[in-house]
Coordinates of C-alpha atoms and ligand atoms in Angstrom, one line a residue:
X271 CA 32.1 -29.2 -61.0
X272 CA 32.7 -31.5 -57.9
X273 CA 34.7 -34.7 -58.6
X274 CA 32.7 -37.5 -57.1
X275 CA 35.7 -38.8 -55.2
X276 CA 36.2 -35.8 -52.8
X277 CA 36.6 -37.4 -49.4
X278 CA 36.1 -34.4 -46.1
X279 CA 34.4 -31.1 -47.0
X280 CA 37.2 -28.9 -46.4
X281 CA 37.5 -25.7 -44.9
X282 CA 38.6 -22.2 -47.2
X283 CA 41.7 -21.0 -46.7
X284 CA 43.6 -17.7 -45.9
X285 CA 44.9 -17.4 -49.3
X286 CA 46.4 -13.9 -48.8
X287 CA 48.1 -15.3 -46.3
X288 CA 49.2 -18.5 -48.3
X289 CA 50.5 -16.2 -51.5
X290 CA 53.1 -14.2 -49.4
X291 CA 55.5 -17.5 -49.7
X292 CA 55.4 -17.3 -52.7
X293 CA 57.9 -14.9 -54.1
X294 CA 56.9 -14.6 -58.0
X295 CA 53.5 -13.7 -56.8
X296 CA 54.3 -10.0 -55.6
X297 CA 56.0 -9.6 -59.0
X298 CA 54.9 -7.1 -61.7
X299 CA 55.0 -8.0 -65.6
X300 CA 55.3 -4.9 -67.8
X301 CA 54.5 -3.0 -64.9
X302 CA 51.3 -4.5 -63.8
X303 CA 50.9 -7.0 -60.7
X304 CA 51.3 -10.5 -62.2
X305 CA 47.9 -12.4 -62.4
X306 CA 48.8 -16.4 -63.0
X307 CA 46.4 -18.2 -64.1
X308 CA 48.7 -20.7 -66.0
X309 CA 48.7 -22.9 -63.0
X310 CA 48.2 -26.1 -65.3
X311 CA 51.2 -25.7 -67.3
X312 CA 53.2 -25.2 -63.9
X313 CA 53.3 -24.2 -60.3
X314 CA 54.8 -21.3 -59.0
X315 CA 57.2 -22.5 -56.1
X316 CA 57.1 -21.6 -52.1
X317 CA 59.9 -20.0 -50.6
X318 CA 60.7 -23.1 -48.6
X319 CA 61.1 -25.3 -51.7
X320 CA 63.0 -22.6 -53.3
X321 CA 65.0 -22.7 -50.2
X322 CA 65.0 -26.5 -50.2
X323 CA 67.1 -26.5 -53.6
X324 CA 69.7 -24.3 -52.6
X325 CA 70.3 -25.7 -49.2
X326 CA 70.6 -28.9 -50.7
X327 CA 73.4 -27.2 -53.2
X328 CA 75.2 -24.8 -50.4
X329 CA 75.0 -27.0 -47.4
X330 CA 75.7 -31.2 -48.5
X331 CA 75.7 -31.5 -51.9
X332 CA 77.0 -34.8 -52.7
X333 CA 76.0 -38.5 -54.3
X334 CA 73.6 -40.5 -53.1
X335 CA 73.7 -44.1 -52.6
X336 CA 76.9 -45.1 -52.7
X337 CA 79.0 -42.7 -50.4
X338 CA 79.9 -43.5 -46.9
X339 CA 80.9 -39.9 -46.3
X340 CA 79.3 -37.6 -44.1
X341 CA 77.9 -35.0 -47.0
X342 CA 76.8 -38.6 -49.3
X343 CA 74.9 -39.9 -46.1
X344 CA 73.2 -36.6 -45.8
X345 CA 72.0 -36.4 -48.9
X346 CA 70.9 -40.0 -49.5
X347 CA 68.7 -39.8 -46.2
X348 CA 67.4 -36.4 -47.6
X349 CA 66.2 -38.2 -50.4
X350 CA 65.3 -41.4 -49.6
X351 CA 62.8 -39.3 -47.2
X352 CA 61.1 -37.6 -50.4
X353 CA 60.4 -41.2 -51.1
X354 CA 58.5 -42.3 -47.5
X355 CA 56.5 -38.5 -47.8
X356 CA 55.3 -39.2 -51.1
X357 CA 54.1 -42.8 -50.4
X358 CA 52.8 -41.4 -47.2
X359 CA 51.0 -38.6 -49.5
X360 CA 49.4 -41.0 -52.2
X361 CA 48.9 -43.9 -49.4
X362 CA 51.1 -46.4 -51.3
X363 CA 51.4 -49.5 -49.7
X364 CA 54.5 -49.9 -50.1
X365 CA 57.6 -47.2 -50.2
X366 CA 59.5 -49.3 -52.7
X367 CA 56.2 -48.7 -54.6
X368 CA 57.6 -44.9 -55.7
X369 CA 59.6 -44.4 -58.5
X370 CA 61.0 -41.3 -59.0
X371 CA 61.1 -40.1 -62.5
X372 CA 61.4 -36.8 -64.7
X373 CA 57.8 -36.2 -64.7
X374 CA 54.7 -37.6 -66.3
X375 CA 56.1 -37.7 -69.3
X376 CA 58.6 -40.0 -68.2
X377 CA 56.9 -42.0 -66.2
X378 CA 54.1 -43.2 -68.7
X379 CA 57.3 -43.4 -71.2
X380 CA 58.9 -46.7 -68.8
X381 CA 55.7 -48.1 -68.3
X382 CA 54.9 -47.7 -72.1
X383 CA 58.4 -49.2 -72.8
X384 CA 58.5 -51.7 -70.2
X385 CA 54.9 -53.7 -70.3
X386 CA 55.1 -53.3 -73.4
X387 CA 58.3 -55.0 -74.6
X388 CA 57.1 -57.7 -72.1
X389 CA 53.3 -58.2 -73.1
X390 CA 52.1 -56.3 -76.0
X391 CA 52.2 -58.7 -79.3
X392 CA 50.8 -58.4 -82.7
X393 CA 47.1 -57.7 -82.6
X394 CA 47.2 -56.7 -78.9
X395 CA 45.8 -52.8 -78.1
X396 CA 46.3 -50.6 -75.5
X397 CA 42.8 -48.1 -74.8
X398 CA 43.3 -44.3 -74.0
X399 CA 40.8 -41.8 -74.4
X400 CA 40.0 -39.2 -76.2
X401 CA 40.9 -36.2 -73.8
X402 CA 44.8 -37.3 -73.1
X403 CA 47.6 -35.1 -73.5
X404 CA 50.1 -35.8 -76.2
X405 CA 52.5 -37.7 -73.4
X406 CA 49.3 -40.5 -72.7
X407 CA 49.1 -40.6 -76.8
X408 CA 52.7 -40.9 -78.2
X409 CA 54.3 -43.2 -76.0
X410 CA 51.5 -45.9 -76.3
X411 CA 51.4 -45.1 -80.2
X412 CA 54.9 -45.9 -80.6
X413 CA 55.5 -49.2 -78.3
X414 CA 51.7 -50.3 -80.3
X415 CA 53.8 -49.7 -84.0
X416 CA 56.4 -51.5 -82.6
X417 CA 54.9 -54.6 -81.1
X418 CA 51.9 -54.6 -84.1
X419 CA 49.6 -53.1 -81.9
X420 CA 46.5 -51.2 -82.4
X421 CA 45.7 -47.4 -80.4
X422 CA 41.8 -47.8 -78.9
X423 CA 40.4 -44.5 -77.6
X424 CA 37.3 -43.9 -75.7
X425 CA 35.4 -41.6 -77.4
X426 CA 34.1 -38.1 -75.3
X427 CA 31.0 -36.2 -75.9
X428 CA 30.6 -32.6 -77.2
X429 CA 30.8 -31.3 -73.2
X430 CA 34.4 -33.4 -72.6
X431 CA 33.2 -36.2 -70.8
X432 CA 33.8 -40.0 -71.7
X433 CA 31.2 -42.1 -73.3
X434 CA 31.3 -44.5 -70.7
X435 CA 28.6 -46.6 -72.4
X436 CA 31.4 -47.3 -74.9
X437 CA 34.0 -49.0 -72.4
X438 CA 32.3 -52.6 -72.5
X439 CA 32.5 -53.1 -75.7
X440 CA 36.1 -51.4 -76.0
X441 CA 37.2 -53.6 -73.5
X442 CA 37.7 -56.8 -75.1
X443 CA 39.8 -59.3 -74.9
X444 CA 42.9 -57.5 -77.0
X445 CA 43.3 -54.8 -74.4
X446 CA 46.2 -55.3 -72.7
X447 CA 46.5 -52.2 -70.8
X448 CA 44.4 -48.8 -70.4
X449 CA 45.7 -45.1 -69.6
X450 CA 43.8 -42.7 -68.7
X451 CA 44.1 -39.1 -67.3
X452 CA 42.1 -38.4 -64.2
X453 CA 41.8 -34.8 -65.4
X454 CA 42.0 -33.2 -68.7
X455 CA 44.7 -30.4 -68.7
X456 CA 42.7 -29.1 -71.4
X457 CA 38.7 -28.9 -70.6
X458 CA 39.0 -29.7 -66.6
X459 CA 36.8 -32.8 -67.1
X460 CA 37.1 -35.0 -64.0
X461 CA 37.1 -38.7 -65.5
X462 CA 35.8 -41.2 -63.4
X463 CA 38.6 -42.8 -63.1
X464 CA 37.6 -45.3 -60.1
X465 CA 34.7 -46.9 -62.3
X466 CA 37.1 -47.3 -65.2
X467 CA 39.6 -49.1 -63.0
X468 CA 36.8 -51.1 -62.1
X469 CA 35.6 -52.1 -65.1
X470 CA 38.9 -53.0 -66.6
X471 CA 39.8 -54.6 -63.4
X472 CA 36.8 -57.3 -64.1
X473 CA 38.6 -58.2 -67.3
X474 CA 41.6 -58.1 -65.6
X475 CA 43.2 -55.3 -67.7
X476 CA 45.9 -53.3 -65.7
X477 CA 45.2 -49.4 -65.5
X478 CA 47.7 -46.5 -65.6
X479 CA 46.2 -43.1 -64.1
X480 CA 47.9 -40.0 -65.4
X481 CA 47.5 -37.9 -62.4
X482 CA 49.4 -35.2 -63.7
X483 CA 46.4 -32.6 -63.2
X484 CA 44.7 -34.3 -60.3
X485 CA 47.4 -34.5 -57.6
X486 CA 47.6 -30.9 -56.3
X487 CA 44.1 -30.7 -56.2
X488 CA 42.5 -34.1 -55.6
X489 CA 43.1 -36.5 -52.9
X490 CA 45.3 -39.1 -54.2
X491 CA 44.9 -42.5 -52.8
X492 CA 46.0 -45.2 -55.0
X493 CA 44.8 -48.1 -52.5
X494 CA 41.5 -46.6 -53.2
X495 CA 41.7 -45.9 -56.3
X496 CA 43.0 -49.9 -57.3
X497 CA 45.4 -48.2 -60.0
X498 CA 48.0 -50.3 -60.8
X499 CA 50.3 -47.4 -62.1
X500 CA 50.1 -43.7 -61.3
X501 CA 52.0 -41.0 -62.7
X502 CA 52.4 -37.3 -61.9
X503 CA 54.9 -34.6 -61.9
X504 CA 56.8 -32.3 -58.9
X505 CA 56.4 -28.8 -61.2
X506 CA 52.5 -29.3 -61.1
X507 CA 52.3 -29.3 -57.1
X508 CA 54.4 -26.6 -56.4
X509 CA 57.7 -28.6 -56.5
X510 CA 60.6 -28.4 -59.3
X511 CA 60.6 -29.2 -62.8
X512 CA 62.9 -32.6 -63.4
X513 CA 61.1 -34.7 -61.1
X514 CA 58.2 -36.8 -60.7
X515 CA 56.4 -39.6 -59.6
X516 CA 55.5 -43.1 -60.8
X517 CA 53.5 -45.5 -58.8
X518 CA 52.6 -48.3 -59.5
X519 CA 51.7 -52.2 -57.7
X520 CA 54.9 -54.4 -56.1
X521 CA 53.5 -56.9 -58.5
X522 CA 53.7 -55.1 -61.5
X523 CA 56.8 -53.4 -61.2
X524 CA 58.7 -56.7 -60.2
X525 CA 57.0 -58.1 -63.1
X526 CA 57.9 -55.1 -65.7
X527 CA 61.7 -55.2 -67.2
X528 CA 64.0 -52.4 -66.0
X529 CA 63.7 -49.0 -68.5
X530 CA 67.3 -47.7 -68.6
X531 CA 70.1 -49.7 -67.6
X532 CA 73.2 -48.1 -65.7
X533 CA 74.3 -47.7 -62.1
X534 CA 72.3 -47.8 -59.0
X535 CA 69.7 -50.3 -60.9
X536 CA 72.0 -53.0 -60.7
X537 CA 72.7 -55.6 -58.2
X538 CA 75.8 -57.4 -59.6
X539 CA 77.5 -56.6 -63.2
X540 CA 80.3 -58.6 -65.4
X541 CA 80.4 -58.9 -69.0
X542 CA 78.1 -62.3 -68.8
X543 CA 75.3 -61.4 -67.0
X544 CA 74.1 -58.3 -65.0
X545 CA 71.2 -58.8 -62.1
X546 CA 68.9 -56.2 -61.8
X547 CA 68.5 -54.3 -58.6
X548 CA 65.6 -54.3 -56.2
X549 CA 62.6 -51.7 -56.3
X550 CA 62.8 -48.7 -56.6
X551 CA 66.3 -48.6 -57.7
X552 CA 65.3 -51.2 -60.6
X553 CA 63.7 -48.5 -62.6
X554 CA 66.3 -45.4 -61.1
X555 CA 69.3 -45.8 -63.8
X556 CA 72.1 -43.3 -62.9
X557 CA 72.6 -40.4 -60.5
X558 CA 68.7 -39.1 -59.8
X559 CA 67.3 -35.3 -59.7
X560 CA 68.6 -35.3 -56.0
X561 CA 67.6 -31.6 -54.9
X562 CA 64.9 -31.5 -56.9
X563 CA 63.6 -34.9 -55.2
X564 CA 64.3 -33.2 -51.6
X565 CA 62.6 -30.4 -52.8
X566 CA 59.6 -32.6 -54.0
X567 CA 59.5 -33.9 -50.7
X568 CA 59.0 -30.5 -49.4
X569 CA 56.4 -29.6 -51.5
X570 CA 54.5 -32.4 -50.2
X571 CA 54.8 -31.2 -46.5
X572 CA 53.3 -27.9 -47.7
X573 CA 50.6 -29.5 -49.5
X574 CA 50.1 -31.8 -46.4
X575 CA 50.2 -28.8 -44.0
X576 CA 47.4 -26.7 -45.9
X577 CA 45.7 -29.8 -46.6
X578 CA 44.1 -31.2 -50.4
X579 CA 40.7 -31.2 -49.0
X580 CA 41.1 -27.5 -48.0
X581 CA 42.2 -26.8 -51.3
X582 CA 39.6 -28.2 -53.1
X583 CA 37.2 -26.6 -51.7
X584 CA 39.2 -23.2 -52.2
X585 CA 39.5 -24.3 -55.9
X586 CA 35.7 -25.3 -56.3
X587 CA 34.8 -22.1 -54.8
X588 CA 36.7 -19.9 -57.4
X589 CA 36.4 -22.2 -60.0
X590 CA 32.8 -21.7 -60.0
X591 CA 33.1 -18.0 -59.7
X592 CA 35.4 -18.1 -62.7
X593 CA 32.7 -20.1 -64.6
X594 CA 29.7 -17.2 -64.0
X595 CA 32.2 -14.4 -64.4
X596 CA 33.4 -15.4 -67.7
X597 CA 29.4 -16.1 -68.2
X598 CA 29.1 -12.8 -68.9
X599 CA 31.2 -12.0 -71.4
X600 CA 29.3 -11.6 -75.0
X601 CA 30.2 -14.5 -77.4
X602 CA 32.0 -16.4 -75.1
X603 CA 31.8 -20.3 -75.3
X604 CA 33.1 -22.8 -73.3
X605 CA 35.2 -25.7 -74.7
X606 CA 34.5 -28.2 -72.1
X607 CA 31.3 -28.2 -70.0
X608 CA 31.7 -31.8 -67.9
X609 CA 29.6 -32.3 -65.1
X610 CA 32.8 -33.2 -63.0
X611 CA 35.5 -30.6 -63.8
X612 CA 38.4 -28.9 -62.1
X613 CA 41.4 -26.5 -61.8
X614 CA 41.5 -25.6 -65.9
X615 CA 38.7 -23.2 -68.0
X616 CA 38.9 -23.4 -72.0
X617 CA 37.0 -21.0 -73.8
X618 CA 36.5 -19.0 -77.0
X619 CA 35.1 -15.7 -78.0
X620 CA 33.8 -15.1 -81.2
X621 CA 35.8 -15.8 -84.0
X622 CA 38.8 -14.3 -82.0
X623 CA 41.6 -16.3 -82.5
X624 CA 43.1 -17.2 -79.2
X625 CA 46.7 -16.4 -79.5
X626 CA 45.8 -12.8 -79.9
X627 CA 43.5 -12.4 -77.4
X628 CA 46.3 -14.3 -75.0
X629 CA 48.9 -11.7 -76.3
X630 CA 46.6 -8.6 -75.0
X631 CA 45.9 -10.2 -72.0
X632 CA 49.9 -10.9 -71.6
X633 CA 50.3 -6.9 -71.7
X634 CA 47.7 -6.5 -68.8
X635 CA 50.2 -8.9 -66.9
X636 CA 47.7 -11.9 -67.0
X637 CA 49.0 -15.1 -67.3
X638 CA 47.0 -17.9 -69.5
X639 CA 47.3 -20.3 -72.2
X640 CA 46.9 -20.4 -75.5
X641 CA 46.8 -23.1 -78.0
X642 CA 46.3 -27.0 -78.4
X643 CA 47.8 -27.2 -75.2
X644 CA 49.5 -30.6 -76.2
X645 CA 45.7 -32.5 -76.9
X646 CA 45.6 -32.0 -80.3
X647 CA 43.1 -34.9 -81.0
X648 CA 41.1 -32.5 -78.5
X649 CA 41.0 -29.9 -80.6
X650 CA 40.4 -32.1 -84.2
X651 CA 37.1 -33.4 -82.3
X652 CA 35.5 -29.8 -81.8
X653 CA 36.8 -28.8 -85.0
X654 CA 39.0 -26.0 -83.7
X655 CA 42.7 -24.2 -84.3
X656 CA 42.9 -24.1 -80.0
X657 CA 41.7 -22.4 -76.7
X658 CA 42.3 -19.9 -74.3
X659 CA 42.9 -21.4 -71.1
X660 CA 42.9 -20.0 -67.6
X661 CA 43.9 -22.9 -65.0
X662 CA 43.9 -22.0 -60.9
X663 CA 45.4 -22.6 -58.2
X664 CA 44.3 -22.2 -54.8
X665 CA 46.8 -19.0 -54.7
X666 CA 44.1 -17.3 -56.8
X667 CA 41.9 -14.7 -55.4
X668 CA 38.5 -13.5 -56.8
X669 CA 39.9 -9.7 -57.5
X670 CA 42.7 -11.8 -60.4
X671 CA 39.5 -13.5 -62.0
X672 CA 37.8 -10.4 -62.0
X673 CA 40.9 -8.8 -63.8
X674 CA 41.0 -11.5 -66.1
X675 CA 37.2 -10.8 -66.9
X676 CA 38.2 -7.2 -67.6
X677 CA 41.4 -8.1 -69.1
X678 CA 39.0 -9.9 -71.9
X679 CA 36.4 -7.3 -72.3
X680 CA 39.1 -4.9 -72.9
X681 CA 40.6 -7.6 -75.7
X682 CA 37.6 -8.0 -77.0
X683 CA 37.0 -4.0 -77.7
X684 CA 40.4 -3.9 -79.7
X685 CA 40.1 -6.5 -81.1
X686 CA 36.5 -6.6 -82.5
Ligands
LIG2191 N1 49.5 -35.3 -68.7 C1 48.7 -34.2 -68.4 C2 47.3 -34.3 -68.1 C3 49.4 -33.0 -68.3 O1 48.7 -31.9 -68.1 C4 50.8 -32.9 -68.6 C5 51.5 -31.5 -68.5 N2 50.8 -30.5 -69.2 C6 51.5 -34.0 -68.8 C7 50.8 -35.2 -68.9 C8 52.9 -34.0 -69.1 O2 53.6 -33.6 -67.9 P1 55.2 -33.3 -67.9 O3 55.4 -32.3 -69.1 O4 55.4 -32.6 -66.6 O5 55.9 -34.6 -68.1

C-alpha cells in the first residue's frame, strides 16, 4: 500500500494536535461526535483558510489585475502569490506554468477542448484507463465525437491495478494524447504514473496526470514526474471549493488555443482581430475565484508546514490499520486490492446493498460514501450496483476507524 514514488520516510504526526484547527471536527451529527471519513469527496478546511476567505472579503476586497488602487493592488499581489506557492509546491519550473481553474473538472475540460480542437482529427484517439473518474472520461469522449476520434482505455485487473502489459500495444501511432489519474478516487490504486509517462514519452505522446487524489497525500513534483499537464483541485487539500490547479509544460500551453475568451486573457482587442494574452492569463478568461485562490495559497503553506511526507506516512499508518480492522468484519470484501494504494477503502458486505448500510452508519455520525462514486465503468467491470467507501485523511485517528468498524457490525446486525 506504499506508492513507489514516496521520496523521505516521514515522521507521524501529532494529529490531536493538528484536528483542533479544524473547526467541523469537534462537531456532533445527530448527537454523536462527527467521524469523517469522506475525505475523498472533500476536505474539511483549517481555521486559517477559513479565516483566509473572509479576510480577503472584510479587509480588501477588490479586482485584480487591472486596478491601480490601493484595495485592487492588495488583492492582485494576494493572488498572484497563490500562484508562486503552488509552483513552489508542485516544483513547476516555471510560475507562468500554473493555471488556475475551477477544479479538476475544469482543468482536464481546457485541455480536452484546447489540444483537441488543435490536434485531434479523424481516426486520432486519446487512451485513458479504466479506473478514471467520470471528469477524465467525458471530456475526452466528447472532443473524440467531435473531432472523429476514438476513446482507448487501459484495461485494469480484478484487484484495480493497470494491465501495464497492455500499454505497448495501446500506444500506437493514433494516440495523440493519454490521461490518466495518479490515484483512483474509487479503489485507492496508486498508478504508476511515472512509467506511463515514460512510455508514452518514447512515442512522443503528451501525458495529462489527474492528480486530483494524489496531491494532498503524495509528493507532487511535475519536473520529476515529466507530465506535461497536471490537474488537481483546492477542496481536495484542505482549500475551497471553486478553485484548482492546472499545470502543464511552457511549450504546450503556448502551443494550445486559449479555452474561454474574455478579459484579462487578452492582450489587444478591436473588432478585426484580438491577440491573446500571455501565460497564465491566456487560459484565465474573466474575473478569477480570487479569495478562494488566496485561500488555496494558504492551504498550501499548511500542507507545507506539516509536511506531505509526514502525511504520508500518517496516512500509510492508518490506512493499513483500516485495512486489518475492516478484515475482520464477516463477509466483507474489498473492491480494490492494488499492491500500491492510498487514502480511499471500497468495500462490500454480503449482499448488503451499500446505500443502506451508509444510511446507518450516517445515524452513528460516520461520514462515508456510497455509490458509483462518479467511475461508473468501475463499477460495470466488477459487475456491481456500487461501494461503500471510507477515504482518510491524516486528521483521522485510530479510535474513528475503530468506530467505523463498530458502526458496520452494528449495520450489519440490523440489517442481516
Ligand atoms: N478526478 C478524480 C480522481 C477525483 O476524485 C475527482 C473528484 N472526486 C475529480 C477528478 C473531479 O474533481 P472536481 O469535482 O473537484 O472537479
Amino acid at each position: 500500500m506504499r506508492d513507489n514514488l514516496t521520496v523521505a520516510a516521514g515522521t507521524l504526526l501529532d494529529v490531536q494536535k493538528l484536528r483542533a484547527e479544524f473547526p467541523i471536527l469537534q462537531t456532533t451529527v445527530y448527537g454523536k461526535p462527527l467521524v469523517y471519513l469522506d475525505n475523498a469527496a472533500t476536505t474539511q478546511k483549517p481555521q486559517r483558510v477559513i479565516d483566509a476567505i473572509t479576510g480577503y472579503y472584510s479587509e480588501y476586497n477588490s479586482n485584480v489585475h487591472r486596478g491601480v488602487h490601493y484595495l485592487s493592488q492588495k488583492a492582485t499581489a494576494a493572488h498572484e502569490e497563490s500562484r508562486h506557492k503552488v509552483a513552489a509546491f508542485i516544483n513547476a519550473p516555471h510560475v507562468h506554468e500554473v493555471i488556475f481553474t475551477r477544479g479538476t473538472t475544469d482543468g482536464i475540460n481546457i485541455i480536452a477542448s484546447s489540444f483537441g480542437r488543435k490536434f485531434l482529427k479523424e481516426g486520432d484517439s486519446i487512451l485513458i484507463s479504466a479506473i478514471e473518474h467520470h471528469s477524465n472520461i467525458v471530456p475526452w469522449q466528447m472532443i473524440c465525437e467531435d473531432r472523429g476520434a476514438n476513446l482507448k482505455v487501459i484495461p485494469v485487473n480484478n484487484k484495480g491495478e493497470l494491465i501495464m502489459d497492455s500499454l505497448d500495444d495501446l500506444l500506437d501511432e493514433t494516440v495523440k494524447l493519454v490521461a490518466v489519474t495518479y490515484v483512483s478516487n474509487t479503489l485507492g490504486t496508486v498508478n504508476p504514473v511515472k512509467e506511463i509517462i515514460e512510455r508514452a514519452h518514447q512515442k512522443s505522446i503528451p501525458v495529462l496526470v489527474d492528480a486530483a487524489q494524489a496531491v494532498q497525500h503524495i509528493q507532487l513534483d511535475v519536473q520529476e514526474l515529466d507530465a506535461d499537464f497536471v490537474v488537481f483541485s483546492g477542496h481536495k487539500m484542505y482549500g475551497p471549493t471553486g478553485i484548482g490547479v492546472l499545470y502543464g509544460k511552457e511549450a504546450w500551453l503556448n502551443e494550445l488555443p486559449p479555452y474561454q475568451g474574455g478579459g484579462d486573457m487578452i492582450k489587444s482587442v478591436s473588432f478585426k482581430k484580438t491577440t491573446y494574452n500571455e501565460l497564465p492569463l491566456k487560459f484565465e478568461a474573466g474575473t478569477p475565484s480570487i479569495a478562494e485562490t488566496i485561500a488555496l495559497g494558504v492551504a498550501v503553506d499548511y500542507l507545507q508546514e506539516i509536511g506531505i511526507a509526514n502525511i504520508q506516512e500518517t496516512e500509510h499508518q492508518l490506512y493499513a490499520y483500516a485495512v486489518d480492522a475492516l478484515k475482520t468484519i464477516d463477509g466483507l470484501r474489498f473492491i480494490g486490492e492494488a499492491k500500491n494504494r492510498a487514502a480511499s477503502i471500497s468495500f462490500l458486505i454480503n449482499d448488503i446493498h451499500p446505500f443502506d448500510l451508509g444510511e446507518i452508519l450516517d445515524k452513528q455520525g460516520i461520514a462515508v460514501r456510497t455509490g458509483h462514486h462518479c467511475t461508473e465503468p468501475i463499477m460495470q467491470h466488477f459487475n456491481i450496483p456500487g461501494t461503500v467507501r471510507a477515504s482518510i485523511a491524516f486528521y483521522n485517528t485510530q479510535e474513528e476507524i475503530d468506530q467505523l468498524v463498530a458502526g458496520i457490525k452494528r449495520a450489519v446486525t440490523m440489517l442481516s
